[in-house]
Structure formats: structure tokens, C-alpha cells
XYZ file of N, CA and C in Angstrom:
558
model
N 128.512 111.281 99.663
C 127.326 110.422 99.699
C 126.374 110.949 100.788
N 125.142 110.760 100.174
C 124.297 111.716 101.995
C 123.885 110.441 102.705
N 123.508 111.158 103.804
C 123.303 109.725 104.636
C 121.411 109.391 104.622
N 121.570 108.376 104.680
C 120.458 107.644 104.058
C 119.656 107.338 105.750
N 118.287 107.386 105.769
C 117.769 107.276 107.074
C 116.177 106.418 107.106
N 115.779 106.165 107.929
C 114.746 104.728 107.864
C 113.736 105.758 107.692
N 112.532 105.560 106.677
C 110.928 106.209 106.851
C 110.446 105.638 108.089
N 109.620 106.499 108.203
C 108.734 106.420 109.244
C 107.496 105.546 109.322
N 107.343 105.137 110.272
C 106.353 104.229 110.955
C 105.108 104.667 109.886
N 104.713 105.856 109.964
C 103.521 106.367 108.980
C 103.686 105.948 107.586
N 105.063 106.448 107.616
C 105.173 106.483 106.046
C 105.412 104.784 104.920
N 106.077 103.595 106.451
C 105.834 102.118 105.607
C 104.542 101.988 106.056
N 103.580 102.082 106.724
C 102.231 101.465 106.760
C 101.418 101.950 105.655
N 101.752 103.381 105.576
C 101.151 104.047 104.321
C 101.109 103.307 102.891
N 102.649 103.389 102.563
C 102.738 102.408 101.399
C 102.640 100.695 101.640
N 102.557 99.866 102.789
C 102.222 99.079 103.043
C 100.595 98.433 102.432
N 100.036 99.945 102.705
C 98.399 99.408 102.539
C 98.183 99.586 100.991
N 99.288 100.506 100.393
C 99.032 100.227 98.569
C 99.421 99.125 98.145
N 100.491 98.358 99.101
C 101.049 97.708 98.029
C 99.611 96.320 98.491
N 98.801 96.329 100.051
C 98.044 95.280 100.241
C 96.708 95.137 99.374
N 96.578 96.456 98.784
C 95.718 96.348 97.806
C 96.195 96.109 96.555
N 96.865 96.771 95.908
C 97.441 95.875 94.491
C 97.610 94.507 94.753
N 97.828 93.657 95.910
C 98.295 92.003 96.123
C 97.740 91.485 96.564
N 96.315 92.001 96.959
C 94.954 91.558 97.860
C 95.939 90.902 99.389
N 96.290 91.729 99.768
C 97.148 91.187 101.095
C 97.017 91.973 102.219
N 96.466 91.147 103.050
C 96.607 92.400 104.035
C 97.904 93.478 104.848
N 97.789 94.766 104.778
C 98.963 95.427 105.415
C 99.451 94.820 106.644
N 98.447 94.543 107.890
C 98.773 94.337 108.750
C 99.629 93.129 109.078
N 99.554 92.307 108.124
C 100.435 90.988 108.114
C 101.814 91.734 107.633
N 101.753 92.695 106.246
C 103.017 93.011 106.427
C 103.996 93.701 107.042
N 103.043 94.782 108.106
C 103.653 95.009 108.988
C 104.288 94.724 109.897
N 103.266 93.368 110.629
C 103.936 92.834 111.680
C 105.357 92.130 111.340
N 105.319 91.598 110.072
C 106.391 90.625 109.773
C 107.633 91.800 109.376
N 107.511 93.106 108.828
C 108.596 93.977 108.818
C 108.785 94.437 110.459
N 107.862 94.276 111.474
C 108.598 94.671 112.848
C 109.023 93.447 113.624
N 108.568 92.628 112.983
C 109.130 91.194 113.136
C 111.066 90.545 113.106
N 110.899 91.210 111.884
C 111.963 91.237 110.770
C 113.236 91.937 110.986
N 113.020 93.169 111.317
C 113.741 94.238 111.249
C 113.812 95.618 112.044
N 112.575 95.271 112.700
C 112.144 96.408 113.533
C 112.247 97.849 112.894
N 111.481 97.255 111.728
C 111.309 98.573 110.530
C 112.697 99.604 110.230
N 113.700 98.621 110.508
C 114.937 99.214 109.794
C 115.519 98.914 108.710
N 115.410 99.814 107.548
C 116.170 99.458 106.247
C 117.696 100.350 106.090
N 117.980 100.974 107.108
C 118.909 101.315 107.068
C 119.887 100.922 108.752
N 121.060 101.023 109.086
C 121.753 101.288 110.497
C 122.042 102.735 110.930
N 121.985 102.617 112.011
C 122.325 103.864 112.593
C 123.311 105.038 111.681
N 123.874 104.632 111.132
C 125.408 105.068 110.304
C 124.785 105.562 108.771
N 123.546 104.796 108.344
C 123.022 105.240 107.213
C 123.328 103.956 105.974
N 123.842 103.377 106.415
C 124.060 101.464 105.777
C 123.256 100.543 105.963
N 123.020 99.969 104.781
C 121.454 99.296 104.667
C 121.761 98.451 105.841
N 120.897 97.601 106.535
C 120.863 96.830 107.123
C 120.662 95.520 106.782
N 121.736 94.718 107.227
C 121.842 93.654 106.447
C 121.957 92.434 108.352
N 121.143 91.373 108.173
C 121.113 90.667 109.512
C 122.382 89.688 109.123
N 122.643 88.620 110.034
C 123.673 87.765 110.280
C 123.583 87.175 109.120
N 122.169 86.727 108.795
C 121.918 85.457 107.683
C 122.393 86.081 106.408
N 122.598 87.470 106.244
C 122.578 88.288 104.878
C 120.961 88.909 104.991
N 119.957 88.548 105.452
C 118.662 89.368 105.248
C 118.949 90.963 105.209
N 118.017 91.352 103.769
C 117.895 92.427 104.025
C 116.927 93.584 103.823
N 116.986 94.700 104.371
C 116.013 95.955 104.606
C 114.500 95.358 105.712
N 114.121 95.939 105.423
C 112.777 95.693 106.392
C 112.115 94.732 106.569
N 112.100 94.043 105.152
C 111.254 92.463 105.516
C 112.358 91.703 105.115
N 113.677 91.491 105.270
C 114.598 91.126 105.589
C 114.950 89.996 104.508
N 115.118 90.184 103.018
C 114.746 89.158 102.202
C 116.555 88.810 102.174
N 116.441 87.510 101.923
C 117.280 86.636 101.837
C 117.719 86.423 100.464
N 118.947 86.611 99.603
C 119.274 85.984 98.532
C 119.364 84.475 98.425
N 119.354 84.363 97.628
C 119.600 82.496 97.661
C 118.204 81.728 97.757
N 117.652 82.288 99.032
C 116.772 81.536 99.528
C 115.414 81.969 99.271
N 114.938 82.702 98.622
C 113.797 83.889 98.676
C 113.548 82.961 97.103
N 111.713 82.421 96.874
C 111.067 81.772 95.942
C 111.411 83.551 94.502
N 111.544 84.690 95.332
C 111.360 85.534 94.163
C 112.675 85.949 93.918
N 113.432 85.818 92.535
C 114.192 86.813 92.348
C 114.304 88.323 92.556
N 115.566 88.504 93.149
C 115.691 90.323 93.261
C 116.556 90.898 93.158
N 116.880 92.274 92.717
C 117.634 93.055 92.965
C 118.372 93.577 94.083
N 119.420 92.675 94.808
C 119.899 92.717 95.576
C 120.497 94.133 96.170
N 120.820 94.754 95.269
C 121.461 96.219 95.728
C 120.476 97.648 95.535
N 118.965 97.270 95.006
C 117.840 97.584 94.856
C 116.732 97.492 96.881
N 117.212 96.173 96.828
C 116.670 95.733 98.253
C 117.525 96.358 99.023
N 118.453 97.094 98.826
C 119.478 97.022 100.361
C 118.752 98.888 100.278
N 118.724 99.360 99.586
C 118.202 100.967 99.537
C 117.140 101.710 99.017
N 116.207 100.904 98.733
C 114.503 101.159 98.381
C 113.803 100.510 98.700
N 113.294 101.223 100.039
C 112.429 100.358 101.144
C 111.110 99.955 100.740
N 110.779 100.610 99.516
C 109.164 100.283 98.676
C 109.356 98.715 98.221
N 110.540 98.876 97.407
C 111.036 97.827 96.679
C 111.237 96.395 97.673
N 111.479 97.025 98.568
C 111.949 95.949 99.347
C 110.593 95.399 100.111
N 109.585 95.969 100.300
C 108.081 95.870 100.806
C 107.546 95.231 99.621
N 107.881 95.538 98.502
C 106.834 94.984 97.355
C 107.549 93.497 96.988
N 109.149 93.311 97.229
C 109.597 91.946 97.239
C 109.051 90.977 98.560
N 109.274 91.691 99.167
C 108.340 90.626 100.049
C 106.963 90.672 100.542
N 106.072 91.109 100.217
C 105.212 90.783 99.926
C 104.749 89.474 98.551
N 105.844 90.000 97.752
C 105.587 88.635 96.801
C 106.361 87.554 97.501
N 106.669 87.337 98.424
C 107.792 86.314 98.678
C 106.379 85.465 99.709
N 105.794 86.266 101.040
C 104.589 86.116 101.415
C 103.258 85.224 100.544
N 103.698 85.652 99.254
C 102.395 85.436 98.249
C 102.655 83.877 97.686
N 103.912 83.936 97.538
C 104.271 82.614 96.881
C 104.001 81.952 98.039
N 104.557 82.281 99.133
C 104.179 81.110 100.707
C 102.322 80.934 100.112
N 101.894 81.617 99.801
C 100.344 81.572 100.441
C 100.173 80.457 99.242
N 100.370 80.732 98.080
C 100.248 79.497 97.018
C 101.124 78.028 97.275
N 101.646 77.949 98.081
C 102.142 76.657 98.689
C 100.943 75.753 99.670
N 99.886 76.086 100.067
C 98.810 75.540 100.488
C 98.319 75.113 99.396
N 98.071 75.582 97.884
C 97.729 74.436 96.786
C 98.809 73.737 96.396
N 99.682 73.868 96.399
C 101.334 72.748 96.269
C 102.068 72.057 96.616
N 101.301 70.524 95.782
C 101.835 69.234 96.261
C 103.295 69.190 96.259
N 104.105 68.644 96.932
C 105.544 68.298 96.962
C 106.007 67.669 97.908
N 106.882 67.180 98.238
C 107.624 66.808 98.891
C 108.519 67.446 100.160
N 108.014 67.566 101.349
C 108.998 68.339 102.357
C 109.555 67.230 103.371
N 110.250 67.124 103.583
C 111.253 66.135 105.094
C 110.625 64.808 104.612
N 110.969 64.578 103.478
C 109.884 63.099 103.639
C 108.851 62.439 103.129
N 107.875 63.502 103.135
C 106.119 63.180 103.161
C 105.912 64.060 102.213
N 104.891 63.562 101.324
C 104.159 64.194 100.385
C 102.917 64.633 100.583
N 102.555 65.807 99.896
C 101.411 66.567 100.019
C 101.866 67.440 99.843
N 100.380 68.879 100.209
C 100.453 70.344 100.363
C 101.726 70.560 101.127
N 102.455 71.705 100.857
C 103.498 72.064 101.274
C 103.045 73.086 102.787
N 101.873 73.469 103.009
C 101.170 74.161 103.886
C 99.934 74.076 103.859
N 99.647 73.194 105.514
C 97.934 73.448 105.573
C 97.078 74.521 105.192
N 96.317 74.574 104.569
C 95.241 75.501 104.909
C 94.653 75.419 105.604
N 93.953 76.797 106.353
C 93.180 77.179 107.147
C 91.684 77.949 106.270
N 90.852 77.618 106.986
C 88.944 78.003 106.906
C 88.623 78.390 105.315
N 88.671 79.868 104.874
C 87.956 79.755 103.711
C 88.869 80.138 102.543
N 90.283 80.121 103.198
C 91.539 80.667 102.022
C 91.021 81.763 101.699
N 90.390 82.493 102.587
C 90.416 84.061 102.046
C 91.758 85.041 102.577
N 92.107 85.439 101.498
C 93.938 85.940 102.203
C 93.752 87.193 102.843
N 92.581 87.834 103.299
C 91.689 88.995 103.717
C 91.633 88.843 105.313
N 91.689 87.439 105.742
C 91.693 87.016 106.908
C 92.669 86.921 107.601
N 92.887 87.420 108.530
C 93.972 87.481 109.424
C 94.486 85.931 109.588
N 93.787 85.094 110.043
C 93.859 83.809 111.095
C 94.456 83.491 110.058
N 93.783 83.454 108.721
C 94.510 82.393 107.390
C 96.192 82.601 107.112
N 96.850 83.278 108.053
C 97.939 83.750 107.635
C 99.146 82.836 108.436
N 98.618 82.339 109.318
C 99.413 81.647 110.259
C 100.876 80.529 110.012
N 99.973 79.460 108.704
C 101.207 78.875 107.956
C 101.832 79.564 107.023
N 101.702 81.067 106.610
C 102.689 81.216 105.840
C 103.363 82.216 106.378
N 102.923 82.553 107.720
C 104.308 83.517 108.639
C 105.019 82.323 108.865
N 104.873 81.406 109.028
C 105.696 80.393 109.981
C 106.530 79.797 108.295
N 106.246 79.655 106.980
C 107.144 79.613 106.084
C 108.061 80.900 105.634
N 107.248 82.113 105.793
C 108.049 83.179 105.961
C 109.548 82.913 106.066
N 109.579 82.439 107.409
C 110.795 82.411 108.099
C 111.406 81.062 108.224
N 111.113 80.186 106.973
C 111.593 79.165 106.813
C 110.362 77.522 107.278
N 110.500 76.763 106.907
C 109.960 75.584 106.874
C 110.710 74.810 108.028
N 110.730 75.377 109.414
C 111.481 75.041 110.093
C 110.820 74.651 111.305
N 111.171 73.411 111.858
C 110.368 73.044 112.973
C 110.698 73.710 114.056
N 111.698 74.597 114.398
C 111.921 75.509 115.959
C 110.784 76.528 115.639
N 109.712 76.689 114.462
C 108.948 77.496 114.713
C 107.262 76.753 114.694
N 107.362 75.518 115.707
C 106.503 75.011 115.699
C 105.923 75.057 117.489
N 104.987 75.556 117.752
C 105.327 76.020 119.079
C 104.848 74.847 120.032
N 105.034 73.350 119.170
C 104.577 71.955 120.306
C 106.321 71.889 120.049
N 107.297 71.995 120.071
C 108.769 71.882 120.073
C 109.906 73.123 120.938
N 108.695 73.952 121.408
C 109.528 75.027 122.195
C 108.866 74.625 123.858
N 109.952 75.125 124.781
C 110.921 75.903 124.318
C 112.583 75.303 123.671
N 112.634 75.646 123.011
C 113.954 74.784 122.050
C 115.202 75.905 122.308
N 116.076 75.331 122.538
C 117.796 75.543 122.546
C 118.039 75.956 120.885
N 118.671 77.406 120.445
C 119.334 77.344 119.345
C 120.486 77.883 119.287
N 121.020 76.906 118.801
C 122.730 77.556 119.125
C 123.165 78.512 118.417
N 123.040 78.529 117.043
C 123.155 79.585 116.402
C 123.202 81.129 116.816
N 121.599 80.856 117.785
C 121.170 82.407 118.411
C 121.642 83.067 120.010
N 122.479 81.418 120.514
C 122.721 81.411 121.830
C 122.140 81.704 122.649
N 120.800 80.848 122.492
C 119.809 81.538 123.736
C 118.818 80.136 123.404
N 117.632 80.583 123.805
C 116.621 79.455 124.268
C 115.300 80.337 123.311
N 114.658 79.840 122.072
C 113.257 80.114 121.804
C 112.175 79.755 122.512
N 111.687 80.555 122.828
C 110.056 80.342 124.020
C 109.271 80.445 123.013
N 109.389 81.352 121.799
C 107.769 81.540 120.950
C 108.203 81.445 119.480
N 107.321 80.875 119.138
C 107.349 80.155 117.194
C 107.338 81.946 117.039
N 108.241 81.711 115.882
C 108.066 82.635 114.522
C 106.647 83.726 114.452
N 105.642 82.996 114.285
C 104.596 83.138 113.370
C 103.602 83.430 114.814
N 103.851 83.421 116.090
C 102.555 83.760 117.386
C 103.643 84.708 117.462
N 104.807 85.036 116.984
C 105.524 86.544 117.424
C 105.135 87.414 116.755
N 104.916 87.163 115.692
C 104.740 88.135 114.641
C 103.008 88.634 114.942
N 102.253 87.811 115.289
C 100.859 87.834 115.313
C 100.753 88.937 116.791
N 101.759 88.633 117.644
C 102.055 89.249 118.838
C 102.116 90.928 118.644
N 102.950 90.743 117.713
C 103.406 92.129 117.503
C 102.369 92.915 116.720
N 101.484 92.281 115.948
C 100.145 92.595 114.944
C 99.621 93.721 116.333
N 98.887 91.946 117.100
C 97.608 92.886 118.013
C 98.207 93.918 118.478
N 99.145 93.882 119.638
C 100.179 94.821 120.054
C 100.481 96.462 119.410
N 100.778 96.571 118.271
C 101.166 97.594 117.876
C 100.128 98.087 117.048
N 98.892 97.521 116.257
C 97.871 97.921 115.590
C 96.867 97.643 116.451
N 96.634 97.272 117.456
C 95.580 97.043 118.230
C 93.976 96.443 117.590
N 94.561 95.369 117.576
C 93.742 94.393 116.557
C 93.052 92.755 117.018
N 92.294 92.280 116.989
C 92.671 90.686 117.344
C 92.667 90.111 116.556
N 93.582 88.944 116.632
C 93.494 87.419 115.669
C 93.830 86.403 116.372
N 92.599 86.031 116.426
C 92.418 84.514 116.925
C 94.227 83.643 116.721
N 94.283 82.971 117.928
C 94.939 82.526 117.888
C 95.073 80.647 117.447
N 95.790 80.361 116.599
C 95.859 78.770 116.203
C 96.102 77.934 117.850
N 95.472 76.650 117.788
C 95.118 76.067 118.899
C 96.836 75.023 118.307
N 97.364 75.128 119.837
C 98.729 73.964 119.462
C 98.331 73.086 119.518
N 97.288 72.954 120.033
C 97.134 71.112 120.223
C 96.340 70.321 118.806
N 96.184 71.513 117.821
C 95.818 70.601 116.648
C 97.361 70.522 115.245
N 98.500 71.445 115.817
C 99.498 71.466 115.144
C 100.271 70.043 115.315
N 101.146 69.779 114.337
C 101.994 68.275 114.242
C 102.868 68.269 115.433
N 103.148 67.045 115.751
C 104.154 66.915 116.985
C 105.504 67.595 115.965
């Protein structure tokens, strides 16, 4: 078997920005959320896909079970395109949850605020669906940190979704306005 090794930084942004134009999405969201994710590893040191605690896997770290898109699970663990173009649709379905009434913890409505003109072109507009990205979870609400998680054995200081945005400006040298906490839910 040969050993299998992670593309390069060039080479996922590269195909990053085809797949943001076929999905009207911006790359840079999917970047940050694959260095977010995975720290742009679809493989381990050893040449074995990389698979996290939860089961996430390859670069944008998709989850069986839990992921709105069906996939090819053994497809995702060793074709890092494949695995960029699944989540990006996984991203996409988050973004169509701002028109989708339902039911979450309770309360009915949109399943995710929208933000300004729902243009998915916009950086800022991306904010509630990094933070569904990674689950519908209030430890990534940053009026609830810093929060204790045991799971991770440590203490969260920063939501999900201002890490990922972190890592945007940071590594693409970019700005995006940042969401004000004091208009987010207790």
C-alpha cells in the first residue's frame, strides 16, 4: 500500500476556490473551518486518514450520523476534494436553515438568525452557520464562556465560530467584522 500524505496548503485553497465558485461560497470560510477542523489534515503522520475522537473525518472533519448530507464514508476518509466538496454542502444546508422554521430546544422559528443582506458572498453573514457547523450547541455561544467541558478536559474561552473567523483574518490576512455579543441570546 503507498503511503498516503496531506496536499498542500496551496493545493486545498486552490481547489477550495473551485469548489466556492461552483457553490457560490466563499473559500475563505472554507478554509478557515478546514484549519479549524483539522488543521488541514486528511491524513496522520503514518499515512491513515484522520479520523478525530467524535469519528470526524479528513479536513472538514465530517461526521457520519450527524452530517444533514449523506456520504461516502470511506470516500471521505481518502479524497480530500471529496471531502471539501461534502462539506461545503454540509455548510450550505447550515446556510438554508436561516429560511427553516422548526423547532430547536423548545422554541419555534428559524433554525438560524440571519444576518444583513443574506448575501453568502459576505463574510460577516457566515457567523450562524460556523457556529451550526459545529453543532447547535450553546458552549459555542460566546455570552456562556468561559465554560468547563468535560469531555475536552479543559475550560473553552472562545465560541466555535470567533475561532474559526480568528483563524480566517490570521492566516489569509483579511477582516471580518466581528458579531457584537451583546446582541447574541443569553
Amino acid at each position: 500500500e503507498f503511503y498516503r500524505k496531506n496536499p498542500t496548503r496551496r493545493e486545498i485553497f486552490a481547489y477550495m476556490c473551485e469548489v466556492g465558485e461552483k457553490y457560490n461560497l466563499p473559500p475563505e470560510i472554507l478554509y478557515a473551518v478546514a484549519y479549524a477542523e483539522s488543521g488541514f489534515r486528511q491524513f496522520n503522520k503514518n499515512g491513515s486518514p484522520f479520523v478525530s475522537f467524535d469519528n470526524g473525518i479528513g479536513i472538514m472533519q465530517l461526521t457520519p450520523g450527524s452530517s444533514p448530507i449523506k456520504f461516502n464514508e470511506e470516500k471521505a476518509k481518502y479524497d480530500y476534494k471529496y471531502n471539501i466538496r461534502i462539506g461545503a454542502k454540509v455548510l450550505l444546508e447550515k446556510w438554508k436553515d436561516q429560511n427553516t422554521v422548526g423547532e430547536l430546544y423548545g422554541k419555534k422559528g428559524n433554525l438560524l438568525p440571519t444576518l444583513s443582506s443574506k448575501d453568502p458572498l459576505i463574510l460577516e453573514n457566515w457567523y450562524f452557520i460556523l457556529w451550526a457547523y459545529n453543532g447547535y450547541a450553546g458552549e459555542n455561544n460566546p455570552n456562556k464562556l468561559p465554560m468547563y467541558i468535560s469531555k475536552l478536559n479543559g475550560v473553552k474561552m472562545k465560541a466555535y465560530q470567533d475561532r474559526v473567523i480568528d483563524l480566517a483574518e490570521r492566516d489569509l490576512r483579511i477582516k471580518i467584522t466581528k458579531f457584537p455579543k451583546e446582541l447574541l441570546p443569553d
